[in-house]
Tab-separated table of C-alpha atoms and ligand atoms in Angstrom:
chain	number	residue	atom	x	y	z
A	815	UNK	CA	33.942	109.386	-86.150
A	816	UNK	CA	32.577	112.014	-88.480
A	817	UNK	CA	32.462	115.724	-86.532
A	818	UNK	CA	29.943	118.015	-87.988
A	819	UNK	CA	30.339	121.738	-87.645
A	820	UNK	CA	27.077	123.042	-87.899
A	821	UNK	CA	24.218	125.127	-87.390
A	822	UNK	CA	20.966	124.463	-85.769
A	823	UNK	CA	17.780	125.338	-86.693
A	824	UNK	CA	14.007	126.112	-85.904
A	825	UNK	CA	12.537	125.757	-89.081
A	826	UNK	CA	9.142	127.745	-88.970
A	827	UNK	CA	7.935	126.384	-92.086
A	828	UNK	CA	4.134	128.238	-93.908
A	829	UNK	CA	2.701	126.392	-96.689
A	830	UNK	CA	1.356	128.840	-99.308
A	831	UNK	CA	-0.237	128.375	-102.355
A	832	UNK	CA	2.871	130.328	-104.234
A	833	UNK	CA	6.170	131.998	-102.906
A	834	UNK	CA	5.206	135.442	-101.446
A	835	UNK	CA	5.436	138.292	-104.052
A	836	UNK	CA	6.832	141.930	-103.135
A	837	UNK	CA	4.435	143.623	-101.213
A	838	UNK	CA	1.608	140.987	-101.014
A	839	UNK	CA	-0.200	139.785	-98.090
A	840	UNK	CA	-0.735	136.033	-98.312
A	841	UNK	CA	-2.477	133.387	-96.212
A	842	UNK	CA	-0.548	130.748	-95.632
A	843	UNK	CA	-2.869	127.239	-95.565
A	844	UNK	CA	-0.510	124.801	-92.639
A	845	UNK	CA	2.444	126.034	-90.341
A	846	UNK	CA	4.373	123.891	-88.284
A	847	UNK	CA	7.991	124.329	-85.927
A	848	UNK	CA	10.338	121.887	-86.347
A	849	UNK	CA	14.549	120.822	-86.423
A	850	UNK	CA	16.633	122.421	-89.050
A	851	UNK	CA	19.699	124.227	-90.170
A	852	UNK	CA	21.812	122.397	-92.851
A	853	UNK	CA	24.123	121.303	-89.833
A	854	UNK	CA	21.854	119.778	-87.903
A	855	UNK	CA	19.779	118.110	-90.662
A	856	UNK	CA	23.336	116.613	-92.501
A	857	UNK	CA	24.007	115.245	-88.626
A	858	UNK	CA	20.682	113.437	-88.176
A	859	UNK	CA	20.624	112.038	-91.565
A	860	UNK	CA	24.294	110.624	-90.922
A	861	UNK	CA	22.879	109.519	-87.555
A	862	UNK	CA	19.717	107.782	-89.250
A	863	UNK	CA	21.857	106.340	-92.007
A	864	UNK	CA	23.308	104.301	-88.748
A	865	UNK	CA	26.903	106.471	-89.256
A	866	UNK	CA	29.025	107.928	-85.974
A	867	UNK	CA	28.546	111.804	-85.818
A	868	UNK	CA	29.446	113.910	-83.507
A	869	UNK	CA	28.040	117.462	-83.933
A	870	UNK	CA	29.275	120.502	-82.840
A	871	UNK	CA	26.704	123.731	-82.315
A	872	UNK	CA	24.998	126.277	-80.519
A	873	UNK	CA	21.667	126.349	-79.445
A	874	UNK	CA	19.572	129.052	-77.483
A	875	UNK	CA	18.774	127.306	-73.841
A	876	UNK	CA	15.150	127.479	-74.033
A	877	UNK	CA	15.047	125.310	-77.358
A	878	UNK	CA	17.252	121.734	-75.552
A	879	UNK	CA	14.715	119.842	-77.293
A	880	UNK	CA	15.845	120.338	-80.541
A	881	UNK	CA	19.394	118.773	-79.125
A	882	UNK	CA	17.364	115.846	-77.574
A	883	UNK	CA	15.977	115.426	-80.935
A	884	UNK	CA	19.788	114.859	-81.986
A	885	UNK	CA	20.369	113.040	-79.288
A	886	UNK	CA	17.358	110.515	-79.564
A	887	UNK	CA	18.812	109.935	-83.098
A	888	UNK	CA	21.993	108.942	-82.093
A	889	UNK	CA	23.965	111.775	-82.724
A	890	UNK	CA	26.739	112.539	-79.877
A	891	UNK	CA	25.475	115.979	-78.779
A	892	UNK	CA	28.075	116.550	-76.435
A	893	UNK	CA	29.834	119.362	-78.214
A	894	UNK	CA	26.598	121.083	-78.837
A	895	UNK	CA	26.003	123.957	-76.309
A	896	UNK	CA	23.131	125.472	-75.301
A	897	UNK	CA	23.910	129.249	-74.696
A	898	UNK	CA	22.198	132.441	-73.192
A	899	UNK	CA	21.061	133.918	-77.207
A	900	UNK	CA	18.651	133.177	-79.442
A	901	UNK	CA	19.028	129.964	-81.454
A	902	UNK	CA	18.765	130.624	-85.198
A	903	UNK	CA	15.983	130.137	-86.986
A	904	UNK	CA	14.662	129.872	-90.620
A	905	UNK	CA	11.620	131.342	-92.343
A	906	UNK	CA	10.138	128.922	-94.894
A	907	UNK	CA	7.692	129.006	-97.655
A	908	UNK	CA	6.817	126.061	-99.153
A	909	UNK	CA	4.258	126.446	-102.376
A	910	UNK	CA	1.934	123.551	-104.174
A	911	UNK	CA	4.995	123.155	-106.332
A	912	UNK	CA	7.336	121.664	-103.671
A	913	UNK	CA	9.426	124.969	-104.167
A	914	UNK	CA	10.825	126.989	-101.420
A	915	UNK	CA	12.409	130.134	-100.328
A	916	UNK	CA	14.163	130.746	-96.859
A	917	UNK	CA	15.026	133.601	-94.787
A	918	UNK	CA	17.993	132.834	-92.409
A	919	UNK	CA	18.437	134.617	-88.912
A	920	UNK	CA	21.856	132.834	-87.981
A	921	UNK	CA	21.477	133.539	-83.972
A	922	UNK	CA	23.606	131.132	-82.019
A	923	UNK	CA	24.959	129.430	-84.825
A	924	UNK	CA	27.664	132.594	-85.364
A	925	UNK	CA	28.864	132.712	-81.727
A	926	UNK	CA	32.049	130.729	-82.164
A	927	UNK	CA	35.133	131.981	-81.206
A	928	UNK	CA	38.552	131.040	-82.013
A	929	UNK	CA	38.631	129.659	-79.003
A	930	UNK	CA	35.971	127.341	-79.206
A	931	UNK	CA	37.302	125.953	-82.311
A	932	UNK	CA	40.642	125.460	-81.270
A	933	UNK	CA	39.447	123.034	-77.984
A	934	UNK	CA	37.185	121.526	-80.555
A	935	UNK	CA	39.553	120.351	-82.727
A	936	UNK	CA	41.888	119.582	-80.248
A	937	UNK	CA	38.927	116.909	-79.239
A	938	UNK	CA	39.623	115.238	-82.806
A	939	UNK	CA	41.803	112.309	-83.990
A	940	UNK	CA	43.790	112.972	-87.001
A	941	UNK	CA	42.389	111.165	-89.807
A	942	UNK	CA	38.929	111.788	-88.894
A	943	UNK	CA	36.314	113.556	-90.936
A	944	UNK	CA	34.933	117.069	-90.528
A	945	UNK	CA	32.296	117.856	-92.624
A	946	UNK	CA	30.869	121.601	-92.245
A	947	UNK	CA	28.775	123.741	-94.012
A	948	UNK	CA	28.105	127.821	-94.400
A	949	UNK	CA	25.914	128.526	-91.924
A	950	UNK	CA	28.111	128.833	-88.661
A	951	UNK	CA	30.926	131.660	-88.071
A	952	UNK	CA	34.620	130.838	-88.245
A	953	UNK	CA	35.378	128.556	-91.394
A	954	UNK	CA	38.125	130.479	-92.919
A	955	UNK	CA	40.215	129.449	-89.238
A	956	UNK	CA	38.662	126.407	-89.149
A	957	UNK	CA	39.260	124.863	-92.453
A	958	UNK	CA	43.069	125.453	-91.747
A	959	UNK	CA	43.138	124.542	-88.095
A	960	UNK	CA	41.688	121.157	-89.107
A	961	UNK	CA	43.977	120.499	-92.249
A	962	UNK	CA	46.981	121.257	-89.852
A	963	UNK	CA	45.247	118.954	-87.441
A	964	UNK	CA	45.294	115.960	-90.017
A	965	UNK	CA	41.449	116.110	-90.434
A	966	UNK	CA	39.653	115.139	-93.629
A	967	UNK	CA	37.575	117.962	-94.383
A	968	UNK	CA	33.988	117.736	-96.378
A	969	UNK	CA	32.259	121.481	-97.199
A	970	UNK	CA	29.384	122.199	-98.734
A	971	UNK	CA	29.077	125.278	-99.244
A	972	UNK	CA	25.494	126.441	-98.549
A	973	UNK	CA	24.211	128.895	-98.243
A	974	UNK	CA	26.630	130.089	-101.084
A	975	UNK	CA	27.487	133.520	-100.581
A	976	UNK	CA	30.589	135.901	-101.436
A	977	UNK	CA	32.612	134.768	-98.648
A	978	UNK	CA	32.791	131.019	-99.829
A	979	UNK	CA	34.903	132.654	-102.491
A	980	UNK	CA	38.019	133.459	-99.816
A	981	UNK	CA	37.841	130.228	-98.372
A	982	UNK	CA	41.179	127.884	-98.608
A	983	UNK	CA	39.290	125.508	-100.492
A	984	UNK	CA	42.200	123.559	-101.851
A	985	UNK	CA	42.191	122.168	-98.005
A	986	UNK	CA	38.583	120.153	-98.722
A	987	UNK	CA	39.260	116.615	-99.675
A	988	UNK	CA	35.406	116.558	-100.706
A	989	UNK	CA	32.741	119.320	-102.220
A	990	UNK	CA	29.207	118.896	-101.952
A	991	UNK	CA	27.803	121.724	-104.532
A	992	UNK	CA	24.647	122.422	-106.089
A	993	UNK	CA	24.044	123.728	-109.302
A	994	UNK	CA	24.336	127.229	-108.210
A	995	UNK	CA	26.415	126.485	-105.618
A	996	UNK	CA	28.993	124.968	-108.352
A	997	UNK	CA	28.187	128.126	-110.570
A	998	UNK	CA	28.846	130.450	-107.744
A	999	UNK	CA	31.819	128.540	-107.113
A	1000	UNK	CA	33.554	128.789	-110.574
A	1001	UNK	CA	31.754	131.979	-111.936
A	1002	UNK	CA	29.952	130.238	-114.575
A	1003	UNK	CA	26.604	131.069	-115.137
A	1004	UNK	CA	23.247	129.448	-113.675
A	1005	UNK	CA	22.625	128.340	-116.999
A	1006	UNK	CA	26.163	126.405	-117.325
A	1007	UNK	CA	25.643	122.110	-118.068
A	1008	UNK	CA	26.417	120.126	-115.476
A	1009	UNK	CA	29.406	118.364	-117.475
A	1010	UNK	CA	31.185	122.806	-118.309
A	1011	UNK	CA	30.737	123.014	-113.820
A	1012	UNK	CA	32.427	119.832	-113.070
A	1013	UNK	CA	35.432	120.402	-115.697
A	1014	UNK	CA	35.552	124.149	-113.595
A	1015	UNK	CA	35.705	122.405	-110.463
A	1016	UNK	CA	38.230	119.899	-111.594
A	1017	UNK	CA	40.754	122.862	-112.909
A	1018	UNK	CA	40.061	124.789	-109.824
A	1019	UNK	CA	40.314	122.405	-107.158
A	1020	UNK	CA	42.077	118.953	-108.871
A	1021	UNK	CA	42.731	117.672	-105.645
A	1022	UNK	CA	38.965	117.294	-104.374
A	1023	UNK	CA	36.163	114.890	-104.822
A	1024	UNK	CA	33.138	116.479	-106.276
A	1025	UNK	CA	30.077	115.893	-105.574
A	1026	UNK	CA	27.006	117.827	-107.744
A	1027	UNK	CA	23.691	117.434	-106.782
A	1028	UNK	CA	20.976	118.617	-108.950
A	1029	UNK	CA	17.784	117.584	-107.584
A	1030	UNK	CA	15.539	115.245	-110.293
A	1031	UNK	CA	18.496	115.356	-112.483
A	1032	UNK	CA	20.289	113.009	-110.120
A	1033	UNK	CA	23.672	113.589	-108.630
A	1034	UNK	CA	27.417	113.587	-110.462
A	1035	UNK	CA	30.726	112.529	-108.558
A	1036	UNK	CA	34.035	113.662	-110.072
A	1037	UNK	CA	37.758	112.883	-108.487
A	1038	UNK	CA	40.543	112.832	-110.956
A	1039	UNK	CA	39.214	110.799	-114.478
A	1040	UNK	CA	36.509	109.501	-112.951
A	1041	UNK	CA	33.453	110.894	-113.407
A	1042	UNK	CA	29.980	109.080	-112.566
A	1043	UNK	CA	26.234	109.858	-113.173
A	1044	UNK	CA	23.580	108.712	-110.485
A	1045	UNK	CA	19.787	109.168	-111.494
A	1046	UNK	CA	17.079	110.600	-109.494
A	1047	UNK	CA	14.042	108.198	-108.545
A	1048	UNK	CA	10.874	109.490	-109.945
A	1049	UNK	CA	8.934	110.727	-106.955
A	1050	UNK	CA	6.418	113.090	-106.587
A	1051	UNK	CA	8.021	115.705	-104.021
A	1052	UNK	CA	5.722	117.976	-101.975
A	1053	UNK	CA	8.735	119.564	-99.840
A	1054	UNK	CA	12.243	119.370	-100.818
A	1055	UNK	CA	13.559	121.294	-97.919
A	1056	UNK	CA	16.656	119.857	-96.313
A	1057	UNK	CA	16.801	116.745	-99.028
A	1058	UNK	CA	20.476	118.151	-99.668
A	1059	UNK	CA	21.135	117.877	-96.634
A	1060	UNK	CA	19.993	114.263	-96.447
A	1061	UNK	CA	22.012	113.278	-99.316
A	1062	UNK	CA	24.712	114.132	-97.488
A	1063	UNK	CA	24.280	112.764	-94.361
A	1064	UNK	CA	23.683	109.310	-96.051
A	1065	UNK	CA	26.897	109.778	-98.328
A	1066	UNK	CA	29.211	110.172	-95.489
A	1067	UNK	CA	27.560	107.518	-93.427
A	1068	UNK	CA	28.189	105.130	-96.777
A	1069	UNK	CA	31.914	106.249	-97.001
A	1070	UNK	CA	31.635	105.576	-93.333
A	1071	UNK	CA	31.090	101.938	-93.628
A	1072	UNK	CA	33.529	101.357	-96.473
A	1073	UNK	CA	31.127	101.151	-99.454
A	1074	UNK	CA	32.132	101.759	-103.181
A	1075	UNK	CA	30.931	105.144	-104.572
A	1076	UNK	CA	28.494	103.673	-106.563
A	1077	UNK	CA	26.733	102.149	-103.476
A	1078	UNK	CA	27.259	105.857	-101.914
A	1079	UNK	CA	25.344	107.752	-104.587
A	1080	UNK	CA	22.732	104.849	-104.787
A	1081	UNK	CA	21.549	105.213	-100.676
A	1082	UNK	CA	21.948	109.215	-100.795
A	1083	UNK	CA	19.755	108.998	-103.897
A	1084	UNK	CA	17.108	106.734	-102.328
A	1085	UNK	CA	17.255	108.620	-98.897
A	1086	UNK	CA	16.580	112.080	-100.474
A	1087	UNK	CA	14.129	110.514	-102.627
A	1088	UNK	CA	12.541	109.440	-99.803
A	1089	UNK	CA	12.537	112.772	-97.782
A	1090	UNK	CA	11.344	114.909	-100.764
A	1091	UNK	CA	7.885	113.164	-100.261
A	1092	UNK	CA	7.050	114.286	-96.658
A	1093	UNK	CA	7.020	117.967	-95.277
A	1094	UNK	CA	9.942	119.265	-93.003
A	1095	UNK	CA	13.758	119.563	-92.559
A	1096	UNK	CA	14.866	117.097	-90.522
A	1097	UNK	CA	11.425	115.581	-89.499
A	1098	UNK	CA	11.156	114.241	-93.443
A	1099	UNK	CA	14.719	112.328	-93.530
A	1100	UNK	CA	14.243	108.962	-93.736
A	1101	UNK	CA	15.780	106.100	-91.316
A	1102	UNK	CA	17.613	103.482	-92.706
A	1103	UNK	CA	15.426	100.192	-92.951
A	1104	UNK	CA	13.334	102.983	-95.140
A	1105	UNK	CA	16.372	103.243	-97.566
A	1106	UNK	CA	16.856	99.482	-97.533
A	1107	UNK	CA	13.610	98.658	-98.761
A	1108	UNK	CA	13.352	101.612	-101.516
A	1109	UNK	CA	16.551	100.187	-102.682
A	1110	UNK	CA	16.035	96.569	-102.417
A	1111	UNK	CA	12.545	97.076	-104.125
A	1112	UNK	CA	12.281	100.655	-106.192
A	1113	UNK	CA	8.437	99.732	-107.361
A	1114	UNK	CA	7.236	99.702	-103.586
A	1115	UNK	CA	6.071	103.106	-102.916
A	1116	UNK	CA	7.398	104.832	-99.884
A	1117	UNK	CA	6.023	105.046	-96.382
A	1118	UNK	CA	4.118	108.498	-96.432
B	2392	LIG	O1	18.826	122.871	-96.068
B	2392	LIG	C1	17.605	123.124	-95.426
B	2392	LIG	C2	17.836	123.999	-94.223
B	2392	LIG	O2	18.269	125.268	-94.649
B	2392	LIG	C3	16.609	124.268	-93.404
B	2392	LIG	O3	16.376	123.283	-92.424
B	2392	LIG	C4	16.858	125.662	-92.846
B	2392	LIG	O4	17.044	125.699	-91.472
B	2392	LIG	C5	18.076	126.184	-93.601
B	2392	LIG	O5	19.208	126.146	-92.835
């Protein structure tokens, strides 16, 4: 069983014909409410991939369906509680370019207390995975409470921000990073190859499996010597909200069933590949018969 610490989402996502400017006014063209939060997304895409998840969350009361969304998925909502606050929420521009931008209001998801997090790890078998990202409270207890524990941890760190930087980190067995994620990470700068980030990561954190994603440049993995490149598909992307996020769900559910690396990179690649090509967070991640195909036949162009 994989145990995902992570937020939850109502994505409130505008489509506008470019990223608003400072001070401007602008129309947006389509606006729609659906699941999100890195957490929750990285949990449905596990759950989609056909991989065991059990997620762990808040949620305002008045929004349940977004946990019977989880639920309907296959993801063991049992540790996710709906509480008497606001659930969080995300603000989200999408232009004609497929770019975003995202304001966060983190609402539930930072209500953990030590308390919480010490029954939920109790609830764990050593030798299981937690994977967690940076969008709940509490990670600088929880990353040692479920080292001590005998978990396996997986962070990605997103959204980066100062804090990351105080994080035991040496405790993660495995890093998903994005480019400024890795930057952020090893104070290079955003304009730093891919190849200068991973050698950073590898002298700061030798112990970890790396994994860099960077979009249409395709996706690096680094433990030890080994060091592996895996293409993007060439797709045409209209949204690439929460395709991160489905990388990694589909990575850990590969790991999950025992596959090779290679085959790893190969289904996250196809399932984000997949999910850059419809609008949404979670409502654009792909299930897995979806992945099958694009893999078994690459030509074949995607279910819209
Ligand atoms: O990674 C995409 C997610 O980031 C969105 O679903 C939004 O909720 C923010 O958390």
């Amino acid at each position: 069983m994989l145990h995902n610490f992570g937020s939850i989402n109502l994505d409130h996502i505008y489509r506008v014909p470019h990223l608003v400017r400072p001070g401007e006014t602008l129309a947006s063209h389509d606006y729609r409410v659906g699941l999100g939060g890195k957490g929750a997304n990285q949990s449905l895409a596990m759950a989609r991939a056909g991989g065991r998840v059990c997620h762990w969350g808040r949620l305002g009361r008045q929004d349940a369906w977004a946990r019977d969304t989880l639920a309907r998925a296959g993801v063991d909502v049992s540790r996710v509680n709906l509480v008497d606050e606001p659930s969080g929420h995300a603000i989200i521009q999408v232009d004609d370019r497929a770019e975003n931008a995202i304001i966060l209001f983190s609402g539930a998801n930072h209500g953990f207390r030590r308390t919480d997090l010490n029954a939920l790890v109790a609830s764990t078998r050593p030798g299981d995975w937690l994977l967690t990202q940076n969008e709940c409270l509490g990670l600088a207890e929880l990353i040692p409470l479920a080292d001590d524990h005998g978990l396996k941890i997986a962070f990605n760190p997103a959204p980066m921000a100062e804090e990351v930087l105080g994080l035991p980190l040496s405790r993660c067995r495995l890093l998903f990073v994005n480019h400024s994620e890795a930057a952020g990470l090893t104070g290079l700068a955003l304009g730093a190859g891919a190849e200068a980030l991973l050698d950073a990561l590898a002298a700061q954190l030798p112990a970890a499996e790396v994994v860099l994603t960077l979009g249409s440049n395709g996706a690096w993995y680094q433990h030890g010597a080994q060091r592996r490149h895996q293409p993007a598909l060439p797709v045409e992307a209209v949204d690439t909200t929460g395709a991160g996020d489905t990388f990694i769900g589909y990575l850990m559910a590969a790991r999950q069933a025992g596959l090779g690396i290679e085959a790893c990179l190969a289904r996250a690649t196809a399932a984000a590949a997949l999910a850059v090509q419809r609008p949404g967070a979670a409502e654009s991640i792909p299930d897995a018969e979806e992945v099958d195909r694009l893999l078994t036949d690459p030509a074949a162009s995607p279910a819209p």
